[in-house]
PDB file of C-alpha atoms in Angstrom:
ATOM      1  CA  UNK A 109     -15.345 -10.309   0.204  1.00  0.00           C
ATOM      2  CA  UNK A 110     -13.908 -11.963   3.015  1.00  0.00           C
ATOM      3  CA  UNK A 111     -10.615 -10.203   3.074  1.00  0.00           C
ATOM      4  CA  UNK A 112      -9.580  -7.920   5.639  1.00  0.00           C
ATOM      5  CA  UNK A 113      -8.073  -5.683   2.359  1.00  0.00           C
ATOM      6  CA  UNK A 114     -11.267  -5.631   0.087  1.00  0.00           C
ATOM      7  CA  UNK A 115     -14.559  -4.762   0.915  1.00  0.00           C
ATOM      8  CA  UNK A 116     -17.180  -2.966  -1.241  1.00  0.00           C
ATOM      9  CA  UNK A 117     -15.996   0.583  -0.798  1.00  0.00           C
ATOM     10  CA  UNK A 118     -12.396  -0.298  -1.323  1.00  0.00           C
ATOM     11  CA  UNK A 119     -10.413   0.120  -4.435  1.00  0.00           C
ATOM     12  CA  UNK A 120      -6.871  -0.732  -6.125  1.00  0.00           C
ATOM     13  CA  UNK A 121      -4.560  -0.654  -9.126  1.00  0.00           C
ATOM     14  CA  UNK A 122      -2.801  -2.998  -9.812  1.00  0.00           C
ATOM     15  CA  UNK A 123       0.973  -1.608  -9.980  1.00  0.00           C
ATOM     16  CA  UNK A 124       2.156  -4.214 -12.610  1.00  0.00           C
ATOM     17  CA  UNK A 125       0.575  -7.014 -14.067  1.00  0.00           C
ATOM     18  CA  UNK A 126      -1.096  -9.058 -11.986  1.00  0.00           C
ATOM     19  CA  UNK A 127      -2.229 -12.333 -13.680  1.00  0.00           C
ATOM     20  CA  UNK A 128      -2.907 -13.942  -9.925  1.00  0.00           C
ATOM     21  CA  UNK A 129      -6.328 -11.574 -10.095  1.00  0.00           C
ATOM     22  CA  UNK A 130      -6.946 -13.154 -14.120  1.00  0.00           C
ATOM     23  CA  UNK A 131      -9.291 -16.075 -12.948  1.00  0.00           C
ATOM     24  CA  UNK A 132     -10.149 -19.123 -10.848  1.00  0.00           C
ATOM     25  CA  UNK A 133     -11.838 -18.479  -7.645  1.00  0.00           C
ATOM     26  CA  UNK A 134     -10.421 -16.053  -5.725  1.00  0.00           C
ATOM     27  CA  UNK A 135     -10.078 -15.854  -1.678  1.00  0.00           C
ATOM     28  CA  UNK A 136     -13.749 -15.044  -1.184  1.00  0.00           C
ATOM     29  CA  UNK A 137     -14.989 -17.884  -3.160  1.00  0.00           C
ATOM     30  CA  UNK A 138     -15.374 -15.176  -6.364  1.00  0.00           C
ATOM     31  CA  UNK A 139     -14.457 -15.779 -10.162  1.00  0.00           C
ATOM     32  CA  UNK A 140     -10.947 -13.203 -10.806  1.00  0.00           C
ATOM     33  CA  UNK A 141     -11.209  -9.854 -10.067  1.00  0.00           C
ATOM     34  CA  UNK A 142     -13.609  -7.161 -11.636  1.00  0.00           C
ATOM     35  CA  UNK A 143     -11.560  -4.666 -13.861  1.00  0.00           C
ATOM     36  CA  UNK A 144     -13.384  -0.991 -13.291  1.00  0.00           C
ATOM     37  CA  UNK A 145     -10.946   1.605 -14.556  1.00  0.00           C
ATOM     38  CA  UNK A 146      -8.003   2.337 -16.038  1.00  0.00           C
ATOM     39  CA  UNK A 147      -5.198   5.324 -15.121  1.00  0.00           C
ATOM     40  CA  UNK A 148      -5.180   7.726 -18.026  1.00  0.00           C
ATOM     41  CA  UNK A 149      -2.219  10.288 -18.669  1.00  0.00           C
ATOM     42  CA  UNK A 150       0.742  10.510 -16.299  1.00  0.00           C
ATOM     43  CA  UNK A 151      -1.060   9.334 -13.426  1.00  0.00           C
ATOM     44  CA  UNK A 152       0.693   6.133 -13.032  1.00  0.00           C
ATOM     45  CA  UNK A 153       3.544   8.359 -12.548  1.00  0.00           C
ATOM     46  CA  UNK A 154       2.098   9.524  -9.095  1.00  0.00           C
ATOM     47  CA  UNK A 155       0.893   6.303  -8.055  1.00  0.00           C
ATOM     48  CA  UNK A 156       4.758   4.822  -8.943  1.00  0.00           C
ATOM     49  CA  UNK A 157       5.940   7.752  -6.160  1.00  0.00           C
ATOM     50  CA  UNK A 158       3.335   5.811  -3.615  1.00  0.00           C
ATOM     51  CA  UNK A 159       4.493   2.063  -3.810  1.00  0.00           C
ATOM     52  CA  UNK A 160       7.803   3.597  -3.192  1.00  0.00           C
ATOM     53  CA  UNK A 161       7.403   5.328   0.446  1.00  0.00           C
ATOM     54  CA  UNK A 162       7.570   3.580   3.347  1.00  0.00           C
ATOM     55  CA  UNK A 163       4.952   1.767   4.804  1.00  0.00           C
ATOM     56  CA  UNK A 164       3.785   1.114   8.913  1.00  0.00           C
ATOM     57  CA  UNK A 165       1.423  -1.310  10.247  1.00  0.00           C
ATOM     58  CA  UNK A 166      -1.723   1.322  11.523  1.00  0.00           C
ATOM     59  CA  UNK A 167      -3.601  -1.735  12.128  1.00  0.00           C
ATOM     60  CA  UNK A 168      -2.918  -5.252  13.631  1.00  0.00           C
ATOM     61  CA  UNK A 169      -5.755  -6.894  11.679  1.00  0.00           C
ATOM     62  CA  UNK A 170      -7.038  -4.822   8.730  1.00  0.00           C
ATOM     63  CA  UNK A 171      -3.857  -1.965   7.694  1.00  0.00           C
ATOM     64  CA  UNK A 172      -0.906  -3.849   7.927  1.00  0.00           C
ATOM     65  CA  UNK A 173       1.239  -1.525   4.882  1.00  0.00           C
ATOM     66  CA  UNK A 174      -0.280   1.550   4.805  1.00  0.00           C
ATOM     67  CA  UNK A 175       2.118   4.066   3.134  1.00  0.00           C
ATOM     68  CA  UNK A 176       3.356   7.372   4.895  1.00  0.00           C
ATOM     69  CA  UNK A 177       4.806  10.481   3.375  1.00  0.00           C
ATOM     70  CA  UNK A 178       6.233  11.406   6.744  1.00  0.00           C
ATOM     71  CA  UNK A 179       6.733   9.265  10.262  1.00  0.00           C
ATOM     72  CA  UNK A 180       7.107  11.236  13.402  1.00  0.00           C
ATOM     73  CA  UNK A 181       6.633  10.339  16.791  1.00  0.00           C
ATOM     74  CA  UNK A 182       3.045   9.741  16.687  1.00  0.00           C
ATOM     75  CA  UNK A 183       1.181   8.993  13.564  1.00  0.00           C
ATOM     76  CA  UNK A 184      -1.217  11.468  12.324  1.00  0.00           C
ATOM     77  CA  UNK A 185      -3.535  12.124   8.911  1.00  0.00           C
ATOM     78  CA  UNK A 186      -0.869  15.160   8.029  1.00  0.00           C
ATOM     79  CA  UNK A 187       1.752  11.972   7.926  1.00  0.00           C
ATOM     80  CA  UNK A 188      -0.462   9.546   5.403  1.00  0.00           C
ATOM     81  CA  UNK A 189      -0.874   9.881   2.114  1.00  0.00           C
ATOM     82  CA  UNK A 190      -4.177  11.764   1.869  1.00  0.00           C
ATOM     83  CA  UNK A 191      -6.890  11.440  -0.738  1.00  0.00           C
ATOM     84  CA  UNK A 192      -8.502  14.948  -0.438  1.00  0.00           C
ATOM     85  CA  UNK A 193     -10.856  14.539  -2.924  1.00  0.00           C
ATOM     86  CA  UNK A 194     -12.832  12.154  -5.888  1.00  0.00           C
ATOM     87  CA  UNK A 195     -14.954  13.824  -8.283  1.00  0.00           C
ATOM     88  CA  UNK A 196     -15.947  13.680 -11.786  1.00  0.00           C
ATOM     89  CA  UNK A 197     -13.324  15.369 -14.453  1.00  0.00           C
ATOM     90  CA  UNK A 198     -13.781  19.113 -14.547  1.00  0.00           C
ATOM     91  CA  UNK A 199     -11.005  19.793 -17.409  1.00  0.00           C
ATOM     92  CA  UNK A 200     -11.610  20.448 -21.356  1.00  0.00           C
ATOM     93  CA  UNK A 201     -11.907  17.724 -23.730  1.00  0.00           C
ATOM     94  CA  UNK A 202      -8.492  18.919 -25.114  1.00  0.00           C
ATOM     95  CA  UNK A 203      -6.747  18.836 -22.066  1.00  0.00           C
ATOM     96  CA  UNK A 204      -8.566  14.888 -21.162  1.00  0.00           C
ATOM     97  CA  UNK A 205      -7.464  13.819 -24.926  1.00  0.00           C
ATOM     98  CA  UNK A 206      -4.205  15.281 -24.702  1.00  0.00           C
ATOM     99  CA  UNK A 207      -3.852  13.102 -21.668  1.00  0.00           C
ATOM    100  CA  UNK A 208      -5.000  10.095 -23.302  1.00  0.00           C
ATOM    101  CA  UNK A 209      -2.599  10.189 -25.939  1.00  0.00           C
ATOM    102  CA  UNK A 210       0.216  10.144 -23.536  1.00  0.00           C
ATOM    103  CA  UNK A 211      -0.493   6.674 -23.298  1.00  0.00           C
ATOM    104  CA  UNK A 212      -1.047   5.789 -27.027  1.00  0.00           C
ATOM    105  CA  UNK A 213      -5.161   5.487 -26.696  1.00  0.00           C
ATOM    106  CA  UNK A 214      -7.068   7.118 -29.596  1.00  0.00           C
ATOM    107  CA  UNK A 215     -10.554   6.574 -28.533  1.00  0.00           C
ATOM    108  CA  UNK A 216     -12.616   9.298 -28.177  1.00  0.00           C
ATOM    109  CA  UNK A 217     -13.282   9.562 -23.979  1.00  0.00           C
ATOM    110  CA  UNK A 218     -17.112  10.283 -22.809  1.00  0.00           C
ATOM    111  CA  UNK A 219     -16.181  12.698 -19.964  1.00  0.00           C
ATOM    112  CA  UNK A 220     -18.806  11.390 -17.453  1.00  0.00           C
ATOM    113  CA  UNK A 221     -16.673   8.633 -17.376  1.00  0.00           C
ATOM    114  CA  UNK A 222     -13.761  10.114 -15.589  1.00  0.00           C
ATOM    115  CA  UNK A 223     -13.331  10.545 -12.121  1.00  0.00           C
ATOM    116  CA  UNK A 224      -9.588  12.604 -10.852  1.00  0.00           C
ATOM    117  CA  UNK A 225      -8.426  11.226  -7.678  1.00  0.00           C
ATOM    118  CA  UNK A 226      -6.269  14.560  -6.174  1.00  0.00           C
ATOM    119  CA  UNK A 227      -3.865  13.401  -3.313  1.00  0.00           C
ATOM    120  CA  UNK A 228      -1.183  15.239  -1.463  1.00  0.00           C
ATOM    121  CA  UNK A 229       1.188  13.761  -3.363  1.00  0.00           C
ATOM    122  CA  UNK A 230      -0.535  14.843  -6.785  1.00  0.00           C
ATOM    123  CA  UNK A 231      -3.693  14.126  -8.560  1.00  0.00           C
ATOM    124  CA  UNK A 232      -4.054  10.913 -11.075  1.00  0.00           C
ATOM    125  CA  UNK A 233      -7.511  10.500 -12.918  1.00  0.00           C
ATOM    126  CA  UNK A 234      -9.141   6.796 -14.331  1.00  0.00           C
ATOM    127  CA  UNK A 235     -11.154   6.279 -17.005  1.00  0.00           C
ATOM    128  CA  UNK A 236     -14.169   3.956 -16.427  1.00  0.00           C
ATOM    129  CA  UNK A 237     -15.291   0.904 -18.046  1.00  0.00           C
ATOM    130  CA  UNK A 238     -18.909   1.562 -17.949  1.00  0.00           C
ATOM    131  CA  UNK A 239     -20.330  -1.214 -20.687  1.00  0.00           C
ATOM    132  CA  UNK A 240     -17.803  -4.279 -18.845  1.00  0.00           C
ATOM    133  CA  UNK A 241     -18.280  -3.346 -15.413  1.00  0.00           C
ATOM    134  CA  UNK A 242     -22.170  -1.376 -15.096  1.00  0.00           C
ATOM    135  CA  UNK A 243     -22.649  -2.313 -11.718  1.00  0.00           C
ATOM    136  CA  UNK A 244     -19.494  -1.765 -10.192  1.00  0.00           C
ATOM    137  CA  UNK A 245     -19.080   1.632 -12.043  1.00  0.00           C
ATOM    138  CA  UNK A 246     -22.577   2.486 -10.653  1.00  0.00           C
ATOM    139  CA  UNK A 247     -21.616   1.831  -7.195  1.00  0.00           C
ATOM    140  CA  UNK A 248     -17.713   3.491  -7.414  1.00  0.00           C
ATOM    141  CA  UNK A 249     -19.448   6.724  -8.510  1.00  0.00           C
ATOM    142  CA  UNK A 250     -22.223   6.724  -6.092  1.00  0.00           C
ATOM    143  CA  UNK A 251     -19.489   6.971  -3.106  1.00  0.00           C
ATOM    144  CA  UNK A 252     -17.527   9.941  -5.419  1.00  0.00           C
ATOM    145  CA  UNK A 253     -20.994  11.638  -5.601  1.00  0.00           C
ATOM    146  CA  UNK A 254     -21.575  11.144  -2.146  1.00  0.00           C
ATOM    147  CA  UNK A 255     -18.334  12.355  -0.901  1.00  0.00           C
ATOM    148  CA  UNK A 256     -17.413   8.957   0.763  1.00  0.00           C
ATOM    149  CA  UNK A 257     -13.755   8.957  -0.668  1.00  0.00           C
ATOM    150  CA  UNK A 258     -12.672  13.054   0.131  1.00  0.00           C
ATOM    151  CA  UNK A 259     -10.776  12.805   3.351  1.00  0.00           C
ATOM    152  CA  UNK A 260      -9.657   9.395   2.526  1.00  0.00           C
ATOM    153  CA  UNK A 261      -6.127   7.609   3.292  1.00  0.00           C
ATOM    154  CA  UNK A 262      -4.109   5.158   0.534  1.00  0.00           C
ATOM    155  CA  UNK A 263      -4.402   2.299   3.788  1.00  0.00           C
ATOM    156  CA  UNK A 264      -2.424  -0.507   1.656  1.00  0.00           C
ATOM    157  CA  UNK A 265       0.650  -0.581  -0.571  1.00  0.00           C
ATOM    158  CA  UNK A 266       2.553  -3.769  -1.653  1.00  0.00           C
ATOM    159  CA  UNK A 267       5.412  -2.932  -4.340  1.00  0.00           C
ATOM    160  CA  UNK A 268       5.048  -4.699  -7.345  1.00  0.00           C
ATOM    161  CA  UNK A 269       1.268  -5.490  -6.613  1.00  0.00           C
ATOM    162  CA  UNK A 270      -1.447  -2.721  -5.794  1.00  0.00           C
ATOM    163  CA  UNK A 271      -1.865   0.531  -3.643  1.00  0.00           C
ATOM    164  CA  UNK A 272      -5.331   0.175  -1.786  1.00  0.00           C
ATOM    165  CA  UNK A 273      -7.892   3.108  -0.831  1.00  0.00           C
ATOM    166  CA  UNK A 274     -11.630   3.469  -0.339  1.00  0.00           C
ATOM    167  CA  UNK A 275     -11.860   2.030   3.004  1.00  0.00           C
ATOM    168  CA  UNK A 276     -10.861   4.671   5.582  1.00  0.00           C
ATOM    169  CA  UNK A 277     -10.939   8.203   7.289  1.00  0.00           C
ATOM    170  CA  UNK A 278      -8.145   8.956   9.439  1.00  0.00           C
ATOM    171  CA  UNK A 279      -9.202  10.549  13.324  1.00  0.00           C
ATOM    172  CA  UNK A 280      -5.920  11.925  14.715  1.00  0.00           C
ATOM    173  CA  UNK A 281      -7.635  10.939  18.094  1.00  0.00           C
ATOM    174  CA  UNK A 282      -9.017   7.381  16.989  1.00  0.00           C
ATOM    175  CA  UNK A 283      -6.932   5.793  14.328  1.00  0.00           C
ATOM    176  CA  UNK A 284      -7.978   4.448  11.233  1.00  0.00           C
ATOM    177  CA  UNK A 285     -12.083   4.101  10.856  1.00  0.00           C
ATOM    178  CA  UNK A 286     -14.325   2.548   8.155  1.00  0.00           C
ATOM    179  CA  UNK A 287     -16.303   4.132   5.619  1.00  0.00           C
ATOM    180  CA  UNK A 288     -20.129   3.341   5.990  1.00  0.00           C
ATOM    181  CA  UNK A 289     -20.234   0.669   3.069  1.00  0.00           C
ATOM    182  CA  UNK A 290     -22.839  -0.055   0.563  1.00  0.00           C
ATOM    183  CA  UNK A 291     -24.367  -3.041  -0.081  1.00  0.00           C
ATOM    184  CA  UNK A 292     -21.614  -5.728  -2.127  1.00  0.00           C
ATOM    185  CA  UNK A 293     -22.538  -5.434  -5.829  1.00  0.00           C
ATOM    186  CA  UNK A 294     -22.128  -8.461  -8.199  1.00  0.00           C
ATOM    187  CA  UNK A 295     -18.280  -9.105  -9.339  1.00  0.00           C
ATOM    188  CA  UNK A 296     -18.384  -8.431 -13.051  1.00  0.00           C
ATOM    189  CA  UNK A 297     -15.402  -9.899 -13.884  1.00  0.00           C
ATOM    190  CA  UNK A 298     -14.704 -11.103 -17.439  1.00  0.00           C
TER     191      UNK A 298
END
């Protein structure tokens, strides 16, 4: 799209419910907003501790509320909140399922489906939609699989809305820099 917050590597949850991303056209000229994933277990828990920190403008134009764990003098990766890594869930069925009771789902979860997000802050892990969302699952786990999320920074958080990540590596010596994108992929939204 054509916002400075969303671009084809870039990802968010929604903190609460956000009917404004339900339908009509939104900013880019798109129909609503395609719905990937959703958090399984206690992971919202983690992502409730990030809409709640601080945030500082790292970027006039593009990271105007990125969130900080710490703020010192000068702003460096060790003060963001840092997504180390993305991969595909590595834990037992029994430990995925006992997760996804937590939250009161009793469908039975195709592991490859899974990807765990670990932060600094803690780790939270999503479950995909695979059969609403093909494309856009296709191209989320071809940046995990290529690494293009590790060493990642959460570079957006509005309280009550979304926490943003996907876009950015943090250089203590340069700032905030993009991702190498892939091409957009078709919004699937339903």
């Amino acid at each position: 799209g054509t916002d400075a917050n969303t671009a084809t590597s870039a990802w968010f949850i929604n903190v609460t419910d956000n009917s404004s991303l339900d339908g009509g056209l939104g900013p880019d000229g798109t129909l609503g907003t395609t719905v990937f994933a959703r958090i399984v277990g206690n992971g919202m828990d983690i992502v409730d501790v990030m809409t709640k920190l601080p945030t500082l403008n790292l970027d006039a134009n593009l990271l105007p509320a990125a969130p900080v764990v710490t703020m010192d003098k000068s702003i460096g990766a060790e003060d963001l909140i840092n997504v180390i890594s993305v991969s595909r869930f590595n834990g037992t069925l029994a430990d995925y399922e006992a997760s996804l009771n937590e939250d009161g789902s009793s469908s039975t979860p195709n592991l490859t489906d899974v990807v765990c997000v670990e932060t600094n802050l803690g780790e939270f892990c999503i479950q995909m939609f695979t059969e609403d969302a093909p494309q856009t699952v296709a191209n989320f786990l071809n940046y995990v699989r290529n690494g293009n999320f590790n060493n990642t920074f959460i570079h957006r958080s509005v309280p009550g809305f979304v926490i943003q990540a996907g876009g950015f590596l943090f250089d203590n010596a340069q700032g905030p820099v993009a991702i190498t994108k892939n091409a957009p992929v078709v919004n699937e939204f339903k």
